[in-house]
Amino acid sequence: MKKIIALLISTFFFIAGCSDNPDDNKQEESALPAEGLEVIADNLEVPWSIEKREDTFYLTERSGNIFKIEDGEVERQRVELEEEVSTASEAGLLGFVLAPDFSESNLAYAYYTYEDGEEQFNRIVTLRLEDRVWREEDLLLDQIPSGTYHHGGRLKIGPDEKLYATAGDASDPEIAQDLDSLGGKILRMNVDGSIPDDNPFEDSYVYSFGHRNPQGMTWLSDGTMYASEHGDNANDEINLIEAGQNYGWPVIEGSEEQDGMVSPLFTSGDKSIWAPSGMDNYEGELFVAALRGSAVLEFDLETGEYREVITGLGRIRDVQIKDNNLYFISNNTDGRGNPQDNDDKLYRISLSDLD
């Protein structure tokens, strides 16, 4: 491990006042921790998801590998898929989550983009680890819309033991309101790929709709669900997710309101961009990776304020909180960032160092 002895302190201020700009909810000060930040691994190739089980990390790389880190040793493990991973912008091997019984089953779930002739789709599959190689085993859901951009791609197993997936609008905004399309949705399924009986729409994987490009999900201890979502150039969102609800895209965005549609708890407003991605929570606060915002953001659900707790490391793709530590990955090698030496990296910092 390489310990970063000192990092640049970054403090920002904003002018408070009577304004409709949701950025007024930002706290007045935030600083990048000067000490306590560690690099666990570097030279990652466009990493997308973090999974940690005991002392072992598994990171997906969009090119189609899984990067394993255990006891300081690193290994780039091959993934054998039924379809070739697409290399289109924002596409590739994206979401990844280990099965709850992974230590016995060696089973995981993955979300990836592939091309079928002149068309492109996303699919959700199971992967099984055998002899240090991950192999696609079962297809759970196929032909999730995929366009030039906006694949969604996050996978999580909820507290109800169901598998959830975020699906973007595939650069076709109108499908987000179409309940017959899987695009622009948060999807929910049983871990065998079947549709749960208690889903809000009969015989449908759709759990919520009206999303543009959701890329993060997390649940509080009481089961309350939240998701992060990319807005159109600005107006990024943090939403409280409830079954069957319509989150408005492309009819409304940001702080706009309309009957029958849900407005976000937090929005970057029309003058700021977060490009929020992976998220987690700790003691009632949400921690969200920000790509264009180049930060880890902390949202206080009680006060309605937020702050930048990590800055200065470029684009951040995913976060995970384990054992009072915040883990996060930079994403500067995705073609849109400015890579630093040995990027991309997996970082760790104690949550106590963020106070």
PDB file of C-alpha atoms in Angstrom, residues 12 21 33 58 67-68 97 113 125 133 135 137 157 165 169 177 202-203 261 269 288 302 331 336 353:
ATOM      1  CA  PHE A  12     -14.686  26.222  -1.097  1.00  0.00           C
ATOM      2  CA  ASN A  21     -30.755  27.458  -7.088  1.00  0.00           C
ATOM      3  CA  PRO A  33      -8.400  15.360   4.012  1.00  0.00           C
ATOM      4  CA  TYR A  58     -13.180  -7.420  -6.904  1.00  0.00           C
ATOM      5  CA  PHE A  67      -9.368  -6.979 -10.966  1.00  0.00           C
ATOM      6  CA  LYS A  68      -8.809  -8.936  -7.739  1.00  0.00           C
ATOM      7  CA  VAL A  97     -22.294  -7.827  -7.319  1.00  0.00           C
ATOM      8  CA  THR A 113     -23.017  -4.212 -23.085  1.00  0.00           C
ATOM      9  CA  VAL A 125     -25.998 -12.602 -16.304  1.00  0.00           C
ATOM     10  CA  VAL A 133     -11.556 -17.365 -14.515  1.00  0.00           C
ATOM     11  CA  ARG A 135     -17.469 -17.653 -16.825  1.00  0.00           C
ATOM     12  CA  GLU A 137     -23.359 -19.218 -16.630  1.00  0.00           C
ATOM     13  CA  ILE A 157     -28.913  -6.895  -4.103  1.00  0.00           C
ATOM     14  CA  ALA A 165     -30.445  -2.911 -11.891  1.00  0.00           C
ATOM     15  CA  ASP A 169     -32.617   5.732 -21.546  1.00  0.00           C
ATOM     16  CA  GLN A 177     -41.941   6.919 -19.874  1.00  0.00           C
ATOM     17  CA  GLU A 202     -47.841  -7.034 -13.498  1.00  0.00           C
ATOM     18  CA  ASP A 203     -45.426  -9.339 -15.352  1.00  0.00           C
ATOM     19  CA  MET A 261     -44.172  12.666 -10.979  1.00  0.00           C
ATOM     20  CA  GLY A 269     -29.457  22.687 -10.349  1.00  0.00           C
ATOM     21  CA  VAL A 288     -21.986   9.511  -3.883  1.00  0.00           C
ATOM     22  CA  GLU A 302     -31.588  15.382   8.012  1.00  0.00           C
ATOM     23  CA  ASN A 331     -12.130   6.929 -13.402  1.00  0.00           C
ATOM     24  CA  ARG A 336     -12.996  11.943 -20.439  1.00  0.00           C
ATOM     25  CA  ASP A 353     -10.916  11.383   8.852  1.00  0.00           C
TER      26      ASP A 353
END
